[in-house]
Coordinates of C-alpha atoms in Angstrom, one line a residue:
Chain A
T370 CA -7.8 15.6 -4.3
L371 CA -6.1 12.4 -4.8
L372 CA -7.2 10.4 -7.9
G373 CA -5.3 7.3 -9.1
V374 CA -5.4 4.8 -11.9
I375 CA -4.2 1.4 -11.0
T376 CA -3.9 -1.0 -14.4
C377 CA -3.2 -4.7 -14.1
D378 CA -2.7 -7.6 -16.6
A379 CA -3.7 -10.4 -14.4
A380 CA -6.7 -12.6 -14.6
V381 CA -8.9 -12.1 -11.2
T382 CA -12.1 -12.5 -10.5
S383 CA -14.6 -9.4 -10.0
D384 CA -15.3 -10.2 -6.4
I385 CA -11.7 -10.6 -5.6
W386 CA -10.4 -7.9 -7.2
R387 CA -12.6 -5.8 -5.8
T388 CA -11.6 -7.0 -1.8
M389 CA -7.6 -7.1 -2.8
V390 CA -8.3 -3.3 -4.3
K391 CA -10.1 -2.5 -0.9
T392 CA -7.0 -4.1 1.1
A393 CA -4.6 -2.2 -0.7
V394 CA -6.4 1.2 -0.3
M395 CA -6.5 0.9 3.5
R396 CA -2.8 0.0 3.2
S397 CA -1.8 2.7 1.4
F398 CA -4.0 6.2 -0.1
N399 CA -6.0 6.0 3.4
Q400 CA -3.2 6.1 5.4
I401 CA -1.9 9.1 3.9
T402 CA -2.6 13.0 4.7
V403 CA -1.0 16.4 4.3
D404 CA -3.7 18.7 5.3
G405 CA -6.3 16.6 7.1
D406 CA -8.9 17.8 4.5
S407 CA -11.0 15.3 2.7
S408 CA -11.5 15.8 -0.9
T409 CA -14.7 15.6 -2.7
N410 CA -13.0 13.7 -5.3
D411 CA -10.9 11.0 -3.8
T412 CA -10.9 8.4 -6.6
I413 CA -9.2 5.2 -6.9
L414 CA -9.9 2.9 -10.1
A415 CA -8.6 -0.4 -10.8
L416 CA -8.4 -2.1 -14.0
A417 CA -7.4 -5.8 -13.9
S418 CA -7.4 -7.0 -17.9
G419 CA -6.5 -10.6 -17.6
A420 CA -4.2 -10.2 -20.7
C421 CA -1.4 -11.5 -18.9
G422 CA -3.2 -15.3 -19.7
G423 CA -2.5 -17.4 -16.7
D424 CA -5.1 -19.0 -14.0
L425 CA -7.9 -17.3 -12.8
I426 CA -7.5 -15.7 -9.5
A427 CA -10.5 -16.9 -8.0
R428 CA -9.3 -17.0 -3.9
G429 CA -7.5 -14.2 -2.3
D430 CA -6.2 -16.7 0.6
S431 CA -4.8 -18.8 -2.4
F432 CA -0.8 -18.5 -2.8
E433 CA -1.7 -16.9 -6.2
G434 CA -4.1 -14.2 -4.6
S435 CA -1.6 -13.4 -1.7
Q436 CA 1.5 -12.7 -4.4
L437 CA -1.1 -10.6 -5.9
Q438 CA -2.4 -8.9 -3.4
R439 CA 1.4 -7.9 -1.9
A440 CA 2.3 -6.5 -5.1
L441 CA -1.0 -4.5 -5.2
D442 CA -0.1 -3.2 -1.9
V443 CA 3.5 -2.5 -3.1
V444 CA 2.3 -0.6 -6.4
M445 CA -0.2 1.8 -4.4
Q446 CA 2.1 2.5 -1.2
G447 CA 4.4 3.5 -3.7
L448 CA 2.2 6.1 -5.6
A449 CA 0.2 7.0 -1.8
K450 CA 3.9 7.8 -0.7
S451 CA 4.5 10.1 -3.1
V452 CA 1.6 11.9 -3.2
A453 CA 2.4 12.6 0.7
W454 CA 6.1 13.7 -0.2
D455 CA 4.9 15.7 -2.8
G456 CA 2.4 17.3 0.0
E457 CA 1.8 21.4 -0.8
G458 CA 5.0 23.2 0.8
A459 CA 6.5 20.1 2.0
T460 CA 10.0 19.6 2.7
C461 CA 10.2 15.9 3.7
L462 CA 8.2 13.1 3.8
I463 CA 7.4 11.8 7.2
A464 CA 6.7 8.0 7.8
V465 CA 5.6 6.8 10.9
K466 CA 5.3 2.9 11.8
V467 CA 3.5 1.5 14.5
S468 CA 4.1 -1.8 16.1
G469 CA 2.8 -3.8 18.8
A470 CA -0.8 -3.0 18.7
E471 CA -3.6 -5.2 19.1
T472 CA -4.6 -5.3 15.8
E473 CA -3.5 -3.7 12.2
A474 CA -6.3 -1.6 12.4
A475 CA -5.6 -0.1 15.2
A476 CA -1.8 0.7 14.5
A477 CA -2.9 2.2 11.1
T478 CA -5.2 4.6 13.1
I479 CA -2.1 5.7 15.6
A480 CA 0.1 6.0 12.7
R481 CA -2.1 8.4 10.8
T482 CA -3.3 10.2 13.7
V483 CA 0.3 11.1 14.5
A484 CA 0.9 11.8 10.4
S485 CA -1.8 13.8 10.4
S486 CA -0.7 15.8 13.9
S487 CA -0.6 19.5 12.9
L488 CA 2.0 20.4 15.9
T489 CA 4.0 17.2 15.1
K490 CA 4.2 18.7 11.2
A491 CA 5.0 21.9 12.1
A492 CA 7.8 20.8 14.5
I493 CA 9.5 18.5 12.2
H494 CA 9.5 21.8 9.6
G495 CA 10.9 23.8 12.1
R496 CA 13.8 21.1 12.7
D497 CA 12.7 20.7 16.2
P498 CA 12.6 17.0 17.8
N499 CA 9.8 17.7 20.2
W500 CA 9.0 14.3 20.6
G501 CA 6.5 15.2 23.3
R502 CA 4.0 15.7 20.2
I503 CA 4.1 12.7 18.9
A504 CA 3.6 10.8 22.2
C505 CA 0.4 13.2 22.5
A506 CA -1.2 12.4 19.1
A507 CA -0.9 8.6 19.7
G508 CA -2.7 9.5 23.3
Y509 CA -5.5 10.7 21.5
A510 CA -6.0 8.1 18.8
G511 CA -8.4 6.8 19.7
V512 CA -6.8 3.2 20.3
K513 CA -6.1 2.2 24.2
F514 CA -2.4 1.1 24.8
D515 CA -0.6 0.9 27.6
P516 CA 1.3 4.1 28.5
S517 CA 4.0 2.6 30.1
Q518 CA 4.9 0.5 27.3
L519 CA 5.2 3.5 25.0
S520 CA 8.5 3.8 23.2
I521 CA 9.1 6.3 20.1
H522 CA 12.0 6.9 17.9
L523 CA 12.9 9.8 15.6
G524 CA 15.1 8.5 13.4
Q525 CA 17.9 6.5 14.7
F526 CA 16.9 8.6 18.2
L527 CA 15.4 6.4 20.7
L528 CA 13.4 9.5 22.7
M529 CA 10.9 7.1 24.8
E530 CA 11.4 3.8 26.3
G531 CA 8.7 1.9 28.5
G532 CA 6.7 5.2 28.4
Q533 CA 10.3 6.6 30.1
P534 CA 11.4 9.7 28.3
Q535 CA 15.0 8.9 27.7
P536 CA 18.3 11.2 27.2
F537 CA 19.1 11.9 23.7
D538 CA 21.5 14.4 21.8
R539 CA 19.1 17.1 20.7
S540 CA 21.2 19.1 18.1
A541 CA 22.1 16.2 16.4
A542 CA 18.4 14.9 16.0
S543 CA 17.7 18.6 15.0
H544 CA 20.5 18.0 12.7
Y545 CA 19.2 14.9 11.3
L546 CA 15.8 16.6 10.6
K547 CA 17.7 19.6 8.7
V548 CA 19.6 17.2 6.3
V549 CA 16.3 15.0 5.8
G550 CA 14.4 18.5 5.2
E551 CA 17.2 19.7 2.9
E552 CA 17.1 16.6 0.7
H553 CA 13.5 16.3 0.7
G554 CA 13.8 12.8 2.2
T555 CA 12.1 10.7 5.0
V556 CA 11.5 11.4 8.4
Q557 CA 11.5 8.3 10.3
I558 CA 9.0 8.2 12.9
N559 CA 9.0 4.6 15.0
I560 CA 6.3 3.9 17.8
C561 CA 5.5 0.9 19.7
V562 CA 2.8 0.3 21.6
G563 CA 2.9 -2.9 23.5
N564 CA 3.5 -6.5 23.0
G565 CA 0.5 -7.0 20.4
T566 CA 1.3 -8.4 16.9
G567 CA -0.5 -5.2 14.9
C568 CA 1.8 -2.8 12.9
S569 CA 1.0 -0.8 10.2
E570 CA 2.6 2.3 8.6
A571 CA 1.0 6.2 7.8
W572 CA 2.7 8.8 5.4
G573 CA 2.5 12.5 5.8
C574 CA 4.9 15.5 5.3
D575 CA 5.9 18.3 7.2
L576 CA 3.9 21.9 7.7
S577 CA 5.5 24.9 6.1
Y578 CA 5.0 28.4 5.6
E579 CA 4.3 27.7 2.0
Y580 CA 1.6 25.6 2.4
V581 CA -0.6 28.8 3.5
R582 CA 0.7 30.5 1.1
I583 CA -0.1 28.0 -2.2
N584 CA -4.1 27.6 -0.3
A585 CA -4.4 31.6 0.6
E586 CA -4.8 32.4 -2.6
Y587 CA -5.8 29.4 -4.4
T588 CA -8.8 30.9 -6.8
T589 CA -7.8 34.4 -6.7
Chain B
V1001 CA 16.3 12.8 -3.5
L1002 CA 15.6 15.6 -5.5
E1003 CA 18.6 14.8 -7.8
Q1004 CA 17.0 11.4 -8.3
M1005 CA 14.4 12.8 -10.8
A1006 CA 14.3 12.4 -14.1
P1007 CA 13.1 14.9 -16.3
S1008 CA 10.1 14.0 -18.1
T1009 CA 8.7 14.3 -21.5
T1010 CA 6.0 16.5 -20.8
S1011 CA 8.1 18.9 -19.1
M1012 CA 7.4 17.7 -15.4
P1013 CA 9.1 16.1 -13.0
E1014 CA 8.9 12.6 -12.1
A1015 CA 8.4 11.2 -8.7
P1016 CA 11.7 9.3 -7.0
I1017 CA 9.2 6.4 -6.5
V1018 CA 11.2 3.8 -5.5
L1019 CA 9.6 0.3 -4.6
P1020 CA 10.9 -2.0 -1.5
E1021 CA 13.1 -5.1 -2.3
G1022 CA 10.7 -8.1 -3.3
P1023 CA 9.6 -10.6 -5.6
W1024 CA 9.1 -8.2 -8.3
K1025 CA 11.0 -6.4 -10.6
Q1026 CA 10.1 -2.4 -10.8
I1027 CA 9.9 -1.7 -14.5
P1028 CA 9.5 1.5 -16.6
G1029 CA 6.3 2.5 -17.9
G1030 CA 2.9 3.4 -15.2
V1031 CA -0.7 2.9 -16.5
T1032 CA 0.4 1.5 -19.6
A1033 CA 3.2 -1.1 -18.4
A1034 CA 0.0 -3.8 -18.1
G1035 CA -1.2 -5.8 -21.5
G1036 CA -4.0 -4.9 -22.8
F1037 CA -3.9 -0.8 -21.7
K1038 CA -3.3 2.1 -23.3
A1039 CA -3.3 5.9 -22.6
S1040 CA -3.0 9.5 -23.7
G1041 CA -2.7 12.8 -22.4
A1042 CA -3.3 16.5 -23.8
Y1043 CA -3.9 20.0 -23.2
A1044 CA -7.5 21.0 -23.2
R1045 CA -7.3 24.3 -22.5
L1046 CA -9.0 23.6 -19.0
R1047 CA -6.3 24.9 -16.8
S1048 CA -6.0 28.9 -16.5
A1049 CA -2.6 28.8 -15.1
S1050 CA -0.3 26.7 -17.7
Q1051 CA 0.0 24.6 -20.5
K1052 CA 0.4 21.5 -19.3
P1053 CA -1.9 18.7 -20.1
D1054 CA -4.8 18.9 -18.6
L1055 CA -7.2 15.7 -20.0
A1056 CA -6.2 12.1 -19.8
L1057 CA -7.4 8.6 -21.0
V1058 CA -6.8 5.3 -20.0
V1059 CA -8.3 2.6 -22.5
C1060 CA -8.5 -1.1 -22.1
D1061 CA -8.5 -3.6 -25.3
H1062 CA -11.0 -5.4 -24.0
D1063 CA -13.5 -5.3 -20.8
A1064 CA -11.5 -5.3 -17.7
V1065 CA -12.7 -6.0 -14.4
V1066 CA -13.3 -3.0 -11.8
A1067 CA -12.8 -2.1 -8.6
G1068 CA -12.8 2.0 -7.5
T1069 CA -13.0 3.2 -3.9
F1070 CA -14.5 6.7 -3.5
T1071 CA -14.2 9.4 -0.8
T1072 CA -16.8 9.4 2.0
N1073 CA -17.4 13.2 1.9
L1074 CA -21.2 13.8 1.8
M1075 CA -20.8 16.4 -0.9
A1076 CA -18.7 13.9 -3.1
A1077 CA -18.6 15.1 -6.5
A1078 CA -20.5 14.5 -9.7
P1079 CA -17.9 12.2 -11.6
V1080 CA -17.7 10.9 -8.3
L1081 CA -21.8 9.5 -8.1
Y1082 CA -21.8 8.8 -12.3
C1083 CA -18.5 5.9 -11.4
K1084 CA -20.5 4.3 -8.2
K1085 CA -23.6 4.1 -10.2
I1086 CA -21.8 2.5 -13.0
L1087 CA -19.9 0.2 -10.6
E1088 CA -22.9 -0.8 -8.6
K1089 CA -24.4 -2.3 -12.0
S1090 CA -21.2 -3.6 -13.4
D1091 CA -18.2 -4.9 -12.7
R1092 CA -16.5 -4.4 -16.2
V1093 CA -15.5 -1.0 -17.9
R1094 CA -12.9 -0.4 -20.9
A1095 CA -12.4 3.1 -20.4
V1096 CA -11.5 6.3 -17.8
L1097 CA -11.6 10.0 -18.7
I1098 CA -9.6 12.6 -16.4
N1099 CA -9.7 15.8 -16.6
A1100 CA -7.9 18.6 -14.2
G1101 CA -8.7 22.0 -13.9
Q1102 CA -12.5 21.8 -12.4
A1103 CA -13.7 19.4 -9.7
N1104 CA -16.9 19.1 -10.7
A1105 CA -18.3 19.0 -7.4
A1106 CA -20.9 21.1 -5.9
T1107 CA -21.8 21.8 -9.2
G1108 CA -25.7 20.5 -8.7
D1109 CA -27.5 18.8 -11.7
A1110 CA -25.5 21.0 -14.2
G1111 CA -22.3 18.9 -12.9
H1112 CA -24.3 15.9 -13.3
Q1113 CA -25.3 16.4 -16.6
D1114 CA -22.0 17.5 -17.5
S1115 CA -20.5 13.8 -16.5
L1116 CA -23.1 12.3 -18.3
D1117 CA -22.2 14.0 -21.5
C1118 CA -18.5 13.8 -21.3
A1119 CA -19.0 10.2 -20.8
S1120 CA -21.6 9.5 -23.3
A1121 CA -19.4 11.8 -26.0
L1122 CA -16.3 9.6 -25.2
A1123 CA -18.5 5.9 -25.3
K1124 CA -19.5 7.2 -29.0
I1125 CA -15.8 8.1 -30.0
L1126 CA -14.4 4.8 -28.7
G1127 CA -17.7 3.2 -29.7
I1128 CA -18.7 1.5 -26.7
P1129 CA -21.4 1.6 -24.2
M1130 CA -21.7 4.8 -22.2
E1131 CA -21.8 2.4 -18.8
S1132 CA -17.8 1.7 -20.1
V1133 CA -16.7 4.8 -19.1
L1134 CA -16.0 6.0 -15.8
I1135 CA -15.1 9.7 -14.9
Q1136 CA -12.8 11.5 -12.7
S1137 CA -12.2 15.3 -12.2
T1138 CA -10.0 17.3 -10.1
G1139 CA -9.4 21.0 -9.7
V1140 CA -11.4 23.8 -8.0
I1141 CA -14.6 22.4 -6.2
G1142 CA -17.4 24.6 -7.4
Q1143 CA -16.6 25.2 -10.5
R1144 CA -18.0 23.1 -13.9
I1145 CA -15.9 21.7 -16.5
K1146 CA -15.1 24.0 -19.1
K1147 CA -17.2 21.3 -21.1
D1148 CA -17.0 22.8 -24.8
N1149 CA -12.9 22.5 -24.2
L1150 CA -13.2 18.8 -23.3
L1151 CA -15.8 17.6 -25.5
D1152 CA -13.7 19.5 -28.4
S1153 CA -10.5 17.4 -27.3
L1154 CA -12.0 14.1 -27.6
P1155 CA -11.2 12.9 -30.7
Y1156 CA -7.6 14.3 -30.7
L1157 CA -7.0 12.3 -27.3
V1158 CA -8.5 9.4 -28.4
S1159 CA -6.4 9.4 -31.8
E1160 CA -3.3 10.0 -29.3
L1161 CA -4.3 6.9 -27.1
S1162 CA -0.7 4.7 -27.3
S1163 CA 0.9 1.6 -25.2
D1164 CA 4.3 3.3 -25.0
I1165 CA 5.6 5.2 -21.8
E1166 CA 5.6 8.3 -22.9
S1167 CA 2.2 8.2 -23.2
A1168 CA 1.6 7.4 -19.8
N1169 CA 3.7 10.1 -18.9
K1170 CA 1.6 12.4 -20.4
A1171 CA -1.4 10.8 -18.9
A1172 CA 0.4 11.1 -14.9
V1173 CA 1.4 14.5 -16.1
A1174 CA -2.6 15.3 -17.1
I1175 CA -4.0 14.6 -14.2
T1176 CA -2.2 16.9 -12.2
T1177 CA -3.3 20.1 -10.6
T1178 CA -0.9 21.9 -7.6
D1179 CA 1.7 18.6 -7.7
I1180 CA 5.2 19.6 -8.3
V1181 CA 6.2 16.3 -9.7
S1182 CA 3.8 13.1 -11.8
K1183 CA 3.7 10.2 -10.4
S1184 CA 3.6 6.8 -12.0
V1185 CA 4.8 3.4 -11.1
A1186 CA 5.0 0.1 -12.2
L1187 CA 6.5 -3.5 -11.9
E1188 CA 6.7 -7.2 -13.1
T1189 CA 6.0 -10.1 -10.9
I1190 CA 5.5 -14.2 -11.7
I1191 CA 2.2 -15.2 -10.4
G1192 CA 2.2 -18.8 -10.5
N1193 CA 3.7 -19.4 -14.1
T1194 CA 2.9 -16.2 -15.7
K1195 CA 4.4 -12.9 -15.5
V1196 CA 1.9 -10.2 -14.6
R1197 CA 2.2 -6.2 -14.6
I1198 CA 0.6 -3.7 -12.2
G1199 CA 1.1 -0.5 -12.9
G1200 CA -0.6 2.6 -11.8
M1201 CA -0.5 6.7 -11.4
A1202 CA -1.6 9.3 -9.1
K1203 CA -2.2 12.6 -8.5
G1204 CA -2.0 14.6 -5.6
S1205 CA -0.6 17.4 -3.5
G1206 CA -3.3 19.5 -1.2
M1207 CA -6.5 18.3 0.1
I1208 CA -5.1 15.1 1.2
H1209 CA -6.6 13.2 3.8
P1210 CA -8.2 10.2 2.0
N1211 CA -11.3 8.4 3.5
M1212 CA -12.7 6.1 0.7
A1213 CA -14.5 3.1 1.1

């Protein structure tokens, strides 16, 4: 279950605050996944006290509104990523960045679909640069893109460009995954699906044997 | 990254959250960093597996503007339904009470009554309307809250409220379940000519695929 409480001392109107929180949640907590199960209890509550004084922020598209939105996004993304990093049994965070989509929402859908792929997650746990699973997951995300424009990076390794598989050092890519796993660091996957301006990120974690051990006996 | 974890005062490591570069400064403290907020965390004998804090409280000195996003799971837990109802009627609250151990989901009418009883009891102690209290629960689905234990702990929880960093840490630990780290972060930024602080805490490790609205 995901729970969160956000606190802020800005002076902001209720309707703008609710719009900002919704936007920030869409860019953060709704872009993480550990195991594909949506809880009965997921809740984020965000309170703004107005205690810092200053002018009331009453427009989301004002300069001050944009500043507050960006800061809220950053706080929620920091917390959201820490939840994915701490996924049950995980040895690494998986960060999936998608660019070139028609819209931010389209990019977000592709990114989260890849981050949610059990086969991609299992391969990363096995330190196997099995990038075909990344391409596969992008393809079934439900977002149309031109496969001939697909490019995929795993860390610094270019695996596919212009829809064509690229030669790469498989053992070096595997070593990259191994080192990241040993450090409980971040595996970076960058995907470009075209020339659109839509970009987004999603965050997940690897799928380990330990995940099953934890959850097979949760109440016994 | 593991080496960056700082030991917490509540014997649980803290998540290594590093915010990106930007027009802000990461500051210590989580949910109490912003002006007007206090928090506390206590062991209320709700958990079965350990004696970590399992009951957290966040309180604002004055009515705070509130927004909430909630699971779209049709089997939404009693506290989710309670909060949604409150937020439909009001845009300001004073307190959030969070328990770990039992999710109070799939608990039917009795579970709903448990949420009402907890909110009502806390409101009475704080001297505020019940509609100013929100509730979150996490833990085993299908189990009711150990309500007697929770209610017994409320006076102590309220007495421990503080705006210091340790209280924010205790609250962040109290909401964890299978998490191996607690999760808090805060930043300070200038908006207009005013120094603004935003902080927060979260929990989650398994059953994580939020689709909130």
